[in-house]
């Protein structure tokens, strides 16, 4: 901000949203590589790869799909990260350049709602880990009377543990982010060791890699494979579609552009692929050992005989999940909700809002089976976030030429206020990018019959992120070029 900046008391400014001065930025290449290693080593990453095996892919098909997806999403990740590193601004402020000073709340809220869903999923995983432990010591927990409607798909015992773990998350929000630092250190040591232990178990139980890697694909022909592959690839891109938007929240601390670019290139595709390989090997081994594929590592750990071993493993999973949840799924949506009213919503209130929405999204249903996890959740929200990414990149690189007026991002009367704080061109581009994916989403969740729309229109949903990104970016560029000419 300049010395003449006099808008610090407006509804657009708070200390959390203020630009980071160059001399206060300290993240180097290793910091960004470490960030992605930490973010990638989580239970959902394992479940991502194992769900592809459950869906019918062979080990190399699953690994290739994950590597391609993460390489593709790395491109918008680096492109959007540029503005954060150059100007020191977080995602909600960066979005003001394209959507308007008030309109930026639209992409911020879309991104925040998705983060709430991830918060709910991680909280369910942590709560279910506690349930797997508790039922060994308290068998009656499995026989509690059903108190929820059958349509909810929620048993009483797991629900109790879920709520208890949710309350623990909210208590950490109350204490503040600093309280999670030690848990993040614990996670950094535990999850790699746990992954190695599972890998060794798989190799021993399945008598080496040979039987595991020789397990064939379940697809009868290439047509069946590609019918599954393209929506799965979209799901892999969708896995980090949230971070591809709000990556400025992290790159604003970069010492240089090279630091964020190299750090992300070194950290994201490699760590995701390596940890996914563990999921692939272990899940393939379960098919050999148990006769059925077990894609959820928490369910797998619950099958071990030793009560003590299961208890230690489940407590460790819960602690590491708690650390990931606060760091990855609370900080960003809390900022997004704070952007709605910086003077009234602080981090703590934003965290509470995230927690409530995380329950209402029914996370246990999202990950009940691989098809729901990939095709409903990952692909579904990518259809919303892909268009936002297309608009922001088109604006920053083709309209603004990587040049922003920093003061005006915080000025309700500046150039980014457009008309009443909204850039209608961005909103139209967003709508037009989302619309083609609506028919396919409705048929996927069975809200309408499969023949309600032409097959080619429903099939666009298989490429949801790509379709939305391309259409919205192109439409926005056309509209803005016509406006300025």
Tab-separated table of C-alpha atoms in Angstrom:
chain	number	residue	atom	x	y	z
A	1	UNK	CA	0.000	0.000	0.000
A	2	UNK	CA	1.226	3.509	-0.642
A	3	UNK	CA	1.883	6.112	1.975
A	4	UNK	CA	-1.185	7.996	0.715
A	5	UNK	CA	-3.488	5.051	1.211
A	6	UNK	CA	-6.507	6.311	3.151
A	7	UNK	CA	-8.903	3.446	2.733
A	8	UNK	CA	-7.734	1.245	5.581
A	9	UNK	CA	-10.985	1.810	7.473
A	10	UNK	CA	-13.240	0.710	4.634
A	11	UNK	CA	-15.106	-2.580	4.457
A	12	UNK	CA	-12.447	-3.845	2.020
A	13	UNK	CA	-9.473	-3.807	4.380
A	14	UNK	CA	-8.301	-5.719	7.413
A	15	UNK	CA	-4.909	-6.798	8.695
A	16	UNK	CA	-5.568	-10.337	7.449
A	17	UNK	CA	-6.307	-9.098	3.926
A	18	UNK	CA	-3.575	-6.440	3.725
A	19	UNK	CA	-0.663	-6.997	1.285
A	20	UNK	CA	2.524	-8.478	2.720
A	21	UNK	CA	5.491	-6.129	2.323
A	22	UNK	CA	8.407	-7.533	0.306
A	23	UNK	CA	10.775	-7.364	3.272
A	24	UNK	CA	8.384	-9.507	5.320
A	25	UNK	CA	8.223	-12.401	2.856
A	26	UNK	CA	10.363	-15.369	3.870
A	27	UNK	CA	9.109	-18.497	2.054
A	28	UNK	CA	11.721	-20.069	-0.231
A	29	UNK	CA	11.654	-22.980	-2.689
A	30	UNK	CA	11.992	-25.566	0.069
A	31	UNK	CA	9.115	-24.045	2.048
A	32	UNK	CA	6.746	-24.512	-0.886
A	33	UNK	CA	7.992	-28.015	-1.638
A	34	UNK	CA	7.529	-28.887	2.065
A	35	UNK	CA	4.045	-27.355	2.022
A	36	UNK	CA	2.966	-29.651	-0.805
A	37	UNK	CA	4.606	-32.690	0.739
A	38	UNK	CA	2.673	-31.997	3.939
A	39	UNK	CA	-0.592	-31.272	2.111
A	40	UNK	CA	-0.285	-34.365	-0.108
A	41	UNK	CA	0.416	-36.783	2.740
A	42	UNK	CA	-3.168	-37.143	3.920
A	43	UNK	CA	-5.822	-39.844	3.999
A	44	UNK	CA	-7.871	-38.369	1.080
A	45	UNK	CA	-4.797	-38.638	-1.178
A	46	UNK	CA	-4.522	-42.336	-0.304
A	47	UNK	CA	-8.248	-42.751	-0.932
A	48	UNK	CA	-7.905	-40.916	-4.232
A	49	UNK	CA	-5.586	-43.560	-5.655
A	50	UNK	CA	-7.266	-46.514	-3.994
A	51	UNK	CA	-10.647	-45.413	-5.377
A	52	UNK	CA	-9.231	-45.701	-8.911
A	53	UNK	CA	-8.207	-49.294	-8.173
A	54	UNK	CA	-11.657	-49.985	-6.775
A	55	UNK	CA	-13.109	-48.411	-9.925
A	56	UNK	CA	-11.297	-50.935	-12.118
A	57	UNK	CA	-7.907	-49.470	-13.057
A	58	UNK	CA	-4.651	-51.389	-12.931
A	59	UNK	CA	-1.833	-49.998	-10.781
A	60	UNK	CA	-0.039	-48.202	-13.620
A	61	UNK	CA	-3.258	-46.742	-15.028
A	62	UNK	CA	-4.126	-45.292	-11.609
A	63	UNK	CA	-0.644	-43.821	-11.082
A	64	UNK	CA	-0.574	-42.329	-14.594
A	65	UNK	CA	-4.012	-40.746	-14.099
A	66	UNK	CA	-2.941	-39.153	-10.821
A	67	UNK	CA	0.363	-37.896	-12.239
A	68	UNK	CA	-1.350	-36.364	-15.284
A	69	UNK	CA	-4.047	-34.717	-13.164
A	70	UNK	CA	-1.551	-33.122	-10.805
A	71	UNK	CA	0.696	-31.990	-13.649
A	72	UNK	CA	-2.271	-30.308	-15.328
A	73	UNK	CA	-3.495	-28.543	-12.178
A	74	UNK	CA	0.067	-27.360	-11.521
A	75	UNK	CA	-0.308	-24.922	-14.454
A	76	UNK	CA	-3.156	-22.765	-13.021
A	77	UNK	CA	-1.549	-23.205	-9.597
A	78	UNK	CA	1.633	-21.448	-10.749
A	79	UNK	CA	-0.213	-18.895	-12.907
A	80	UNK	CA	-2.539	-17.778	-10.099
A	81	UNK	CA	0.346	-17.881	-7.626
A	82	UNK	CA	2.155	-15.179	-9.613
A	83	UNK	CA	-0.083	-12.354	-8.371
A	84	UNK	CA	0.339	-13.412	-4.753
A	85	UNK	CA	4.124	-13.451	-5.061
A	86	UNK	CA	4.244	-10.147	-6.964
A	87	UNK	CA	1.820	-8.090	-4.871
A	88	UNK	CA	1.638	-9.955	-1.553
A	89	UNK	CA	-2.168	-10.223	-1.698
A	90	UNK	CA	-4.435	-13.144	-0.690
A	91	UNK	CA	-6.946	-14.832	-2.986
A	92	UNK	CA	-10.080	-12.824	-2.000
A	93	UNK	CA	-8.263	-9.565	-2.784
A	94	UNK	CA	-6.814	-10.894	-6.055
A	95	UNK	CA	-10.337	-11.903	-7.146
A	96	UNK	CA	-11.434	-8.242	-6.850
A	97	UNK	CA	-9.471	-7.386	-10.008
A	98	UNK	CA	-11.712	-9.593	-12.149
A	99	UNK	CA	-15.004	-9.883	-10.231
A	100	UNK	CA	-15.124	-6.458	-8.572
A	101	UNK	CA	-14.581	-5.297	-5.009
A	102	UNK	CA	-17.921	-6.765	-3.905
A	103	UNK	CA	-18.301	-9.368	-6.640
A	104	UNK	CA	-15.120	-11.067	-5.396
A	105	UNK	CA	-17.275	-12.535	-2.653
A	106	UNK	CA	-18.832	-14.852	-5.282
A	107	UNK	CA	-15.653	-16.852	-6.093
A	108	UNK	CA	-14.525	-16.544	-2.472
A	109	UNK	CA	-17.754	-18.133	-1.249
A	110	UNK	CA	-17.702	-20.842	-3.940
A	111	UNK	CA	-14.192	-21.743	-2.856
A	112	UNK	CA	-15.145	-21.515	0.829
A	113	UNK	CA	-18.136	-23.863	0.456
A	114	UNK	CA	-15.888	-26.463	-1.175
A	115	UNK	CA	-13.379	-26.093	1.669
A	116	UNK	CA	-16.254	-26.649	4.106
A	117	UNK	CA	-16.957	-29.910	2.299
A	118	UNK	CA	-13.323	-30.957	2.656
A	119	UNK	CA	-13.448	-29.986	6.318
A	120	UNK	CA	-16.457	-32.258	6.754
A	121	UNK	CA	-14.756	-35.152	4.917
A	122	UNK	CA	-11.576	-34.884	6.998
A	123	UNK	CA	-13.609	-34.583	10.191
A	124	UNK	CA	-15.572	-37.706	9.266
A	125	UNK	CA	-12.317	-39.591	8.617
A	126	UNK	CA	-10.920	-38.539	12.000
A	127	UNK	CA	-14.166	-39.358	13.796
A	128	UNK	CA	-14.439	-42.746	12.102
A	129	UNK	CA	-10.864	-43.521	13.139
A	130	UNK	CA	-11.885	-42.877	16.753
A	131	UNK	CA	-14.913	-45.124	16.247
A	132	UNK	CA	-12.754	-47.958	14.896
A	133	UNK	CA	-10.704	-47.748	18.074
A	134	UNK	CA	-13.602	-47.279	20.492
A	135	UNK	CA	-15.642	-50.229	19.216
A	136	UNK	CA	-12.781	-52.599	20.052
A	137	UNK	CA	-12.905	-51.582	23.717
A	138	UNK	CA	-16.644	-50.857	23.889
A	139	UNK	CA	-18.364	-53.474	21.657
A	140	UNK	CA	-21.810	-52.149	22.601
A	141	UNK	CA	-21.005	-49.035	20.541
A	142	UNK	CA	-21.813	-51.062	17.427
A	143	UNK	CA	-25.233	-52.090	18.753
A	144	UNK	CA	-26.599	-48.640	19.670
A	145	UNK	CA	-30.191	-48.070	18.476
A	146	UNK	CA	-30.513	-46.215	15.195
A	147	UNK	CA	-31.582	-42.586	15.789
A	148	UNK	CA	-31.059	-41.121	12.317
A	149	UNK	CA	-33.311	-41.607	9.259
A	150	UNK	CA	-32.229	-44.470	6.997
A	151	UNK	CA	-31.865	-42.023	4.114
A	152	UNK	CA	-29.017	-40.307	5.981
A	153	UNK	CA	-26.862	-43.444	5.863
A	154	UNK	CA	-25.496	-42.605	9.325
A	155	UNK	CA	-25.133	-45.101	12.164
A	156	UNK	CA	-25.329	-43.928	15.764
A	157	UNK	CA	-21.888	-45.082	16.945
A	158	UNK	CA	-19.894	-43.437	14.129
A	159	UNK	CA	-22.080	-40.332	14.444
A	160	UNK	CA	-21.182	-39.896	18.125
A	161	UNK	CA	-17.454	-40.146	17.385
A	162	UNK	CA	-17.846	-37.767	14.433
A	163	UNK	CA	-19.490	-35.121	16.619
A	164	UNK	CA	-16.847	-35.525	19.326
A	165	UNK	CA	-14.055	-35.078	16.782
A	166	UNK	CA	-15.906	-32.103	15.284
A	167	UNK	CA	-16.050	-30.478	18.729
A	168	UNK	CA	-12.300	-31.025	19.102
A	169	UNK	CA	-11.747	-29.225	15.788
A	170	UNK	CA	-13.892	-26.325	16.921
A	171	UNK	CA	-11.937	-26.128	20.193
A	172	UNK	CA	-8.702	-25.796	18.211
A	173	UNK	CA	-10.327	-23.012	16.172
A	174	UNK	CA	-11.174	-21.315	19.470
A	175	UNK	CA	-7.548	-21.611	20.632
A	176	UNK	CA	-6.207	-20.273	17.316
A	177	UNK	CA	-4.028	-21.621	14.502
A	178	UNK	CA	-0.821	-21.403	16.537
A	179	UNK	CA	-2.050	-24.293	18.678
A	180	UNK	CA	-1.804	-26.659	15.716
A	181	UNK	CA	1.926	-26.203	15.029
A	182	UNK	CA	3.045	-29.150	17.185
A	183	UNK	CA	0.405	-31.381	15.607
A	184	UNK	CA	1.691	-30.472	12.145
A	185	UNK	CA	5.164	-31.541	13.203
A	186	UNK	CA	3.692	-34.822	14.508
A	187	UNK	CA	1.915	-35.345	11.206
A	188	UNK	CA	5.088	-34.694	9.215
A	189	UNK	CA	6.776	-37.579	11.029
A	190	UNK	CA	3.849	-39.941	11.520
A	191	UNK	CA	2.170	-40.128	8.115
A	192	UNK	CA	5.324	-41.058	6.150
A	193	UNK	CA	6.068	-43.750	8.756
A	194	UNK	CA	2.468	-44.981	8.655
A	195	UNK	CA	2.563	-45.078	4.849
A	196	UNK	CA	5.806	-47.067	4.962
A	197	UNK	CA	4.319	-49.473	7.515
A	198	UNK	CA	1.242	-50.066	5.320
A	199	UNK	CA	3.481	-50.583	2.293
A	200	UNK	CA	5.588	-53.170	4.137
A	201	UNK	CA	2.420	-54.923	5.338
A	202	UNK	CA	1.097	-55.076	1.755
A	203	UNK	CA	4.363	-56.477	0.408
A	204	UNK	CA	4.495	-59.115	3.146
A	205	UNK	CA	0.814	-60.100	3.039
A	206	UNK	CA	0.700	-60.318	-0.754
A	207	UNK	CA	4.130	-62.011	-0.979
A	208	UNK	CA	5.903	-59.226	-2.838
A	209	UNK	CA	5.107	-56.699	-5.549
A	210	UNK	CA	4.700	-59.354	-8.234
A	211	UNK	CA	1.147	-60.474	-7.400
A	212	UNK	CA	0.130	-56.863	-6.704
A	213	UNK	CA	1.443	-55.353	-9.925
A	214	UNK	CA	0.200	-58.245	-12.019
A	215	UNK	CA	-3.421	-57.571	-11.046
A	216	UNK	CA	-5.061	-56.628	-14.376
A	217	UNK	CA	-7.442	-53.820	-15.182
A	218	UNK	CA	-11.137	-54.682	-14.873
A	219	UNK	CA	-11.987	-52.914	-18.130
A	220	UNK	CA	-12.806	-55.248	-20.999
A	221	UNK	CA	-11.670	-52.874	-23.746
A	222	UNK	CA	-10.226	-49.427	-24.391
A	223	UNK	CA	-13.690	-47.907	-24.790
A	224	UNK	CA	-14.633	-48.922	-21.234
A	225	UNK	CA	-11.301	-47.614	-19.958
A	226	UNK	CA	-11.587	-44.170	-21.534
A	227	UNK	CA	-15.205	-43.862	-20.407
A	228	UNK	CA	-13.856	-44.122	-16.849
A	229	UNK	CA	-10.507	-42.380	-17.440
A	230	UNK	CA	-11.641	-38.903	-18.531
A	231	UNK	CA	-14.025	-38.184	-15.638
A	232	UNK	CA	-11.418	-39.722	-13.294
A	233	UNK	CA	-8.770	-37.365	-14.707
A	234	UNK	CA	-11.157	-34.456	-14.172
A	235	UNK	CA	-11.559	-35.642	-10.589
A	236	UNK	CA	-7.790	-35.691	-10.119
A	237	UNK	CA	-7.599	-32.087	-11.350
A	238	UNK	CA	-10.554	-31.243	-9.132
A	239	UNK	CA	-8.745	-32.608	-6.073
A	240	UNK	CA	-6.593	-29.449	-5.954
A	241	UNK	CA	-8.988	-27.119	-7.808
A	242	UNK	CA	-9.531	-25.229	-4.564
A	243	UNK	CA	-5.826	-24.589	-3.995
A	244	UNK	CA	-5.333	-23.637	-7.655
A	245	UNK	CA	-7.529	-20.622	-6.872
A	246	UNK	CA	-6.447	-19.609	-3.389
A	247	UNK	CA	-2.748	-20.398	-3.847
A	248	UNK	CA	-2.055	-16.611	-3.512
A	249	UNK	CA	-2.899	-17.121	0.191
A	250	UNK	CA	0.464	-18.934	0.340
A	251	UNK	CA	2.540	-17.390	-2.474
A	252	UNK	CA	2.079	-13.917	-0.959
A	253	UNK	CA	4.884	-14.941	1.429
A	254	UNK	CA	7.313	-15.929	-1.382
A	255	UNK	CA	10.772	-14.391	-1.515
A	256	UNK	CA	10.596	-14.548	-5.333
A	257	UNK	CA	8.581	-15.888	-8.246
A	258	UNK	CA	11.150	-18.630	-8.757
A	259	UNK	CA	10.632	-19.787	-5.169
A	260	UNK	CA	6.924	-20.439	-5.628
A	261	UNK	CA	7.304	-21.859	-9.153
A	262	UNK	CA	10.138	-24.289	-8.425
A	263	UNK	CA	8.777	-25.220	-5.006
A	264	UNK	CA	5.407	-26.176	-6.437
A	265	UNK	CA	6.958	-28.029	-9.382
A	266	UNK	CA	9.174	-30.058	-7.074
A	267	UNK	CA	6.569	-30.677	-4.404
A	268	UNK	CA	3.129	-31.223	-5.925
A	269	UNK	CA	3.315	-33.879	-8.695
A	270	UNK	CA	6.066	-35.899	-6.997
A	271	UNK	CA	4.597	-36.147	-3.496
A	272	UNK	CA	1.062	-36.804	-4.780
A	273	UNK	CA	2.267	-39.555	-7.110
A	274	UNK	CA	4.525	-41.237	-4.543
A	275	UNK	CA	1.920	-41.286	-1.771
A	276	UNK	CA	-0.717	-42.369	-4.276
A	277	UNK	CA	1.534	-45.307	-5.184
A	278	UNK	CA	1.293	-46.481	-1.579
A	279	UNK	CA	-2.503	-46.359	-1.826
A	280	UNK	CA	-2.438	-48.284	-5.090
A	281	UNK	CA	-0.160	-51.026	-3.753
A	282	UNK	CA	-1.997	-51.440	-0.445
A	283	UNK	CA	-5.454	-51.449	-2.041
A	284	UNK	CA	-4.319	-53.998	-4.646
A	285	UNK	CA	-2.935	-56.125	-1.809
A	286	UNK	CA	-6.281	-56.105	0.027
A	287	UNK	CA	-7.903	-57.738	-3.011
A	288	UNK	CA	-5.349	-60.559	-2.774
A	289	UNK	CA	-5.427	-60.914	1.031
A	290	UNK	CA	-9.144	-60.370	1.780
A	291	UNK	CA	-10.705	-61.223	-1.564
A	292	UNK	CA	-12.183	-57.735	-1.920
A	293	UNK	CA	-10.671	-54.298	-2.406
A	294	UNK	CA	-10.681	-52.095	0.709
A	295	UNK	CA	-10.127	-48.518	-0.432
A	296	UNK	CA	-10.492	-46.831	2.975
A	297	UNK	CA	-7.275	-47.156	5.059
A	298	UNK	CA	-9.183	-46.573	8.296
A	299	UNK	CA	-11.446	-49.553	7.526
A	300	UNK	CA	-8.365	-51.597	6.609
A	301	UNK	CA	-6.581	-50.768	9.871
A	302	UNK	CA	-9.696	-51.843	11.755
A	303	UNK	CA	-9.252	-55.371	10.376
A	304	UNK	CA	-5.962	-55.947	12.186
A	305	UNK	CA	-6.095	-58.314	15.172
A	306	UNK	CA	-4.181	-56.362	17.815
A	307	UNK	CA	-6.378	-53.981	19.824
A	308	UNK	CA	-3.344	-51.998	20.912
A	309	UNK	CA	-2.012	-51.663	17.355
A	310	UNK	CA	-5.386	-50.534	16.006
A	311	UNK	CA	-5.825	-48.066	18.898
A	312	UNK	CA	-2.420	-46.457	18.401
A	313	UNK	CA	-2.949	-46.257	14.634
A	314	UNK	CA	-6.404	-44.720	14.932
A	315	UNK	CA	-5.341	-42.124	17.505
A	316	UNK	CA	-2.413	-41.172	15.272
A	317	UNK	CA	-4.734	-40.896	12.247
A	318	UNK	CA	-7.088	-38.674	14.232
A	319	UNK	CA	-4.281	-36.363	15.389
A	320	UNK	CA	-2.720	-36.024	11.937
A	321	UNK	CA	-6.178	-35.479	10.405
A	322	UNK	CA	-6.863	-32.756	12.960
A	323	UNK	CA	-3.634	-31.003	11.982
A	324	UNK	CA	-4.390	-31.227	8.256
A	325	UNK	CA	-7.967	-30.101	8.746
A	326	UNK	CA	-7.114	-26.883	10.543
A	327	UNK	CA	-4.214	-25.983	8.262
A	328	UNK	CA	-5.792	-26.863	4.909
A	329	UNK	CA	-9.546	-26.563	5.433
A	330	UNK	CA	-10.071	-23.854	8.035
A	331	UNK	CA	-7.549	-21.089	7.320
A	332	UNK	CA	-8.617	-20.352	3.718
A	333	UNK	CA	-12.430	-20.490	4.142
A	334	UNK	CA	-12.123	-18.451	7.334
A	335	UNK	CA	-10.402	-15.752	5.242
A	336	UNK	CA	-13.070	-16.086	2.548
A	337	UNK	CA	-15.896	-15.625	5.036
A	338	UNK	CA	-13.999	-12.727	6.637
A	339	UNK	CA	-13.911	-11.060	3.204
A	340	UNK	CA	-17.707	-10.796	3.402
A	341	UNK	CA	-17.406	-8.378	6.298
A	342	UNK	CA	-13.819	-7.814	7.499
A	343	UNK	CA	-14.934	-5.671	10.420
A	344	UNK	CA	-17.433	-8.252	11.769
A	345	UNK	CA	-16.088	-11.712	10.882
A	346	UNK	CA	-12.692	-12.695	12.254
A	347	UNK	CA	-10.794	-15.987	11.885
A	348	UNK	CA	-12.594	-17.626	14.801
A	349	UNK	CA	-16.093	-16.813	13.530
A	350	UNK	CA	-15.091	-17.864	10.016
A	351	UNK	CA	-13.876	-21.168	11.432
A	352	UNK	CA	-17.173	-21.766	13.226
A	353	UNK	CA	-19.112	-21.074	10.014
A	354	UNK	CA	-16.886	-23.573	8.203
A	355	UNK	CA	-17.550	-26.181	10.899
A	356	UNK	CA	-21.333	-25.888	10.712
A	357	UNK	CA	-21.449	-26.086	6.916
A	358	UNK	CA	-19.042	-29.050	7.081
A	359	UNK	CA	-21.730	-31.035	8.938
A	360	UNK	CA	-24.629	-29.913	6.746
A	361	UNK	CA	-22.866	-31.192	3.627
A	362	UNK	CA	-23.240	-34.827	4.852
A	363	UNK	CA	-19.560	-35.795	4.350
A	364	UNK	CA	-20.128	-39.483	5.218
A	365	UNK	CA	-22.259	-39.803	2.088
A	366	UNK	CA	-19.656	-38.121	-0.128
A	367	UNK	CA	-17.040	-40.777	0.625
A	368	UNK	CA	-19.345	-43.752	1.133
A	369	UNK	CA	-18.144	-45.227	-2.172
A	370	UNK	CA	-15.509	-44.410	-4.814
A	371	UNK	CA	-18.015	-43.261	-7.439
A	372	UNK	CA	-19.511	-40.703	-5.062
A	373	UNK	CA	-16.060	-39.493	-4.021
A	374	UNK	CA	-14.803	-38.960	-7.575
A	375	UNK	CA	-17.811	-38.320	-9.804
A	376	UNK	CA	-20.113	-36.473	-7.422
A	377	UNK	CA	-17.731	-34.627	-5.131
A	378	UNK	CA	-14.449	-34.031	-7.001
A	379	UNK	CA	-15.887	-33.607	-10.490
A	380	UNK	CA	-18.944	-31.742	-9.201
A	381	UNK	CA	-17.131	-28.917	-7.483
A	382	UNK	CA	-14.535	-28.714	-10.260
A	383	UNK	CA	-17.404	-27.558	-12.501
A	384	UNK	CA	-17.733	-24.496	-10.242
A	385	UNK	CA	-14.074	-23.735	-9.622
A	386	UNK	CA	-12.779	-24.337	-13.157
A	387	UNK	CA	-14.722	-21.322	-14.516
A	388	UNK	CA	-13.412	-19.099	-11.710
A	389	UNK	CA	-9.831	-20.102	-12.539
A	390	UNK	CA	-10.378	-19.408	-16.244
A	391	UNK	CA	-11.715	-15.920	-15.525
A	392	UNK	CA	-8.951	-14.948	-13.093
A	393	UNK	CA	-6.154	-16.149	-15.384
A	394	UNK	CA	-7.677	-14.494	-18.476
A	395	UNK	CA	-8.032	-11.241	-16.558
A	396	UNK	CA	-4.558	-11.179	-15.019
A	397	UNK	CA	-2.572	-12.296	-18.068
A	398	UNK	CA	-4.573	-11.128	-21.094
A	399	UNK	CA	-6.503	-8.097	-19.813
A	400	UNK	CA	-4.277	-6.654	-17.046
A	401	UNK	CA	-0.964	-7.922	-18.494
A	402	UNK	CA	0.123	-8.903	-14.936
A	403	UNK	CA	-0.271	-5.301	-13.736
A	404	UNK	CA	-2.580	-4.400	-10.845
A	405	UNK	CA	-3.128	-1.088	-9.054
A	406	UNK	CA	-2.696	-2.224	-5.462
A	407	UNK	CA	-4.446	0.718	-3.795
A	408	UNK	CA	-7.565	0.293	-5.934
A	409	UNK	CA	-8.016	-3.287	-4.759
A	410	UNK	CA	-8.896	-1.808	-1.356
A	411	UNK	CA	-10.749	1.261	-2.656
A	412	UNK	CA	-14.561	1.056	-3.025
A	413	UNK	CA	-14.381	3.883	-5.588
A	414	UNK	CA	-11.339	2.532	-7.475
A	415	UNK	CA	-11.173	0.998	-10.947
A	416	UNK	CA	-12.011	-2.472	-9.614
A	417	UNK	CA	-15.352	-1.317	-8.247
A	418	UNK	CA	-16.748	-1.549	-11.831
A	419	UNK	CA	-20.510	-0.977	-11.414
A	420	UNK	CA	-21.676	-0.992	-7.793
A	421	UNK	CA	-18.759	-3.268	-6.902
A	422	UNK	CA	-19.617	-5.996	-9.460
A	423	UNK	CA	-18.004	-6.827	-12.792
A	424	UNK	CA	-21.009	-8.150	-14.713
A	425	UNK	CA	-18.732	-9.500	-17.468
A	426	UNK	CA	-17.121	-11.880	-14.972
A	427	UNK	CA	-20.487	-12.972	-13.591
A	428	UNK	CA	-21.865	-13.724	-17.072
A	429	UNK	CA	-18.700	-15.599	-17.970
A	430	UNK	CA	-19.019	-17.637	-14.758
A	431	UNK	CA	-22.647	-18.533	-15.456
A	432	UNK	CA	-21.931	-19.519	-19.058
A	433	UNK	CA	-19.009	-21.693	-17.918
A	434	UNK	CA	-21.079	-23.535	-15.316
A	435	UNK	CA	-24.254	-24.090	-17.375
A	436	UNK	CA	-22.919	-26.772	-19.796
A	437	UNK	CA	-22.020	-28.986	-16.828
A	438	UNK	CA	-25.418	-28.778	-15.114
A	439	UNK	CA	-27.180	-31.515	-17.158
A	440	UNK	CA	-24.418	-34.044	-16.517
A	441	UNK	CA	-24.351	-33.214	-12.804
A	442	UNK	CA	-28.122	-33.659	-12.498
A	443	UNK	CA	-27.993	-37.061	-14.193
A	444	UNK	CA	-24.982	-38.138	-12.108
A	445	UNK	CA	-26.770	-37.451	-8.827
A	446	UNK	CA	-29.933	-38.996	-10.359
A	447	UNK	CA	-31.987	-35.845	-9.896
A	448	UNK	CA	-33.303	-36.442	-13.415
A	449	UNK	CA	-33.453	-39.523	-15.642
A	450	UNK	CA	-30.413	-40.422	-17.745
A	451	UNK	CA	-32.279	-39.630	-20.985
A	452	UNK	CA	-33.521	-36.201	-19.849
A	453	UNK	CA	-30.776	-34.507	-21.884
A	454	UNK	CA	-28.934	-35.428	-25.087
A	455	UNK	CA	-26.072	-37.826	-24.334
A	456	UNK	CA	-23.421	-35.464	-25.732
A	457	UNK	CA	-24.609	-32.700	-23.386
A	458	UNK	CA	-24.550	-34.919	-20.296
A	459	UNK	CA	-21.115	-36.229	-21.280
A	460	UNK	CA	-19.628	-32.724	-21.035
A	461	UNK	CA	-19.733	-33.212	-17.268
A	462	UNK	CA	-16.942	-35.799	-17.600
A	463	UNK	CA	-14.679	-32.885	-18.539
A	464	UNK	CA	-16.274	-30.407	-16.128
A	465	UNK	CA	-13.167	-28.515	-14.989
A	466	UNK	CA	-11.761	-28.243	-18.513
A	467	UNK	CA	-15.106	-27.206	-20.040
A	468	UNK	CA	-15.772	-24.559	-17.398
A	469	UNK	CA	-12.196	-23.233	-17.412
A	470	UNK	CA	-12.103	-22.897	-21.211
A	471	UNK	CA	-15.570	-21.441	-21.764
A	472	UNK	CA	-15.460	-18.916	-18.915
A	473	UNK	CA	-11.920	-17.775	-19.714
A	474	UNK	CA	-12.727	-17.310	-23.409
A	475	UNK	CA	-16.103	-15.582	-22.810
A	476	UNK	CA	-14.563	-13.262	-20.200
A	477	UNK	CA	-11.730	-12.291	-22.548
A	478	UNK	CA	-14.197	-11.518	-25.378
A	479	UNK	CA	-16.518	-9.484	-23.134
A	480	UNK	CA	-13.709	-7.459	-21.556
A	481	UNK	CA	-11.978	-6.808	-24.908
A	482	UNK	CA	-15.268	-5.539	-26.364
A	483	UNK	CA	-15.802	-3.361	-23.302
A	484	UNK	CA	-12.403	-1.690	-23.550
A	485	UNK	CA	-12.545	-1.182	-27.350
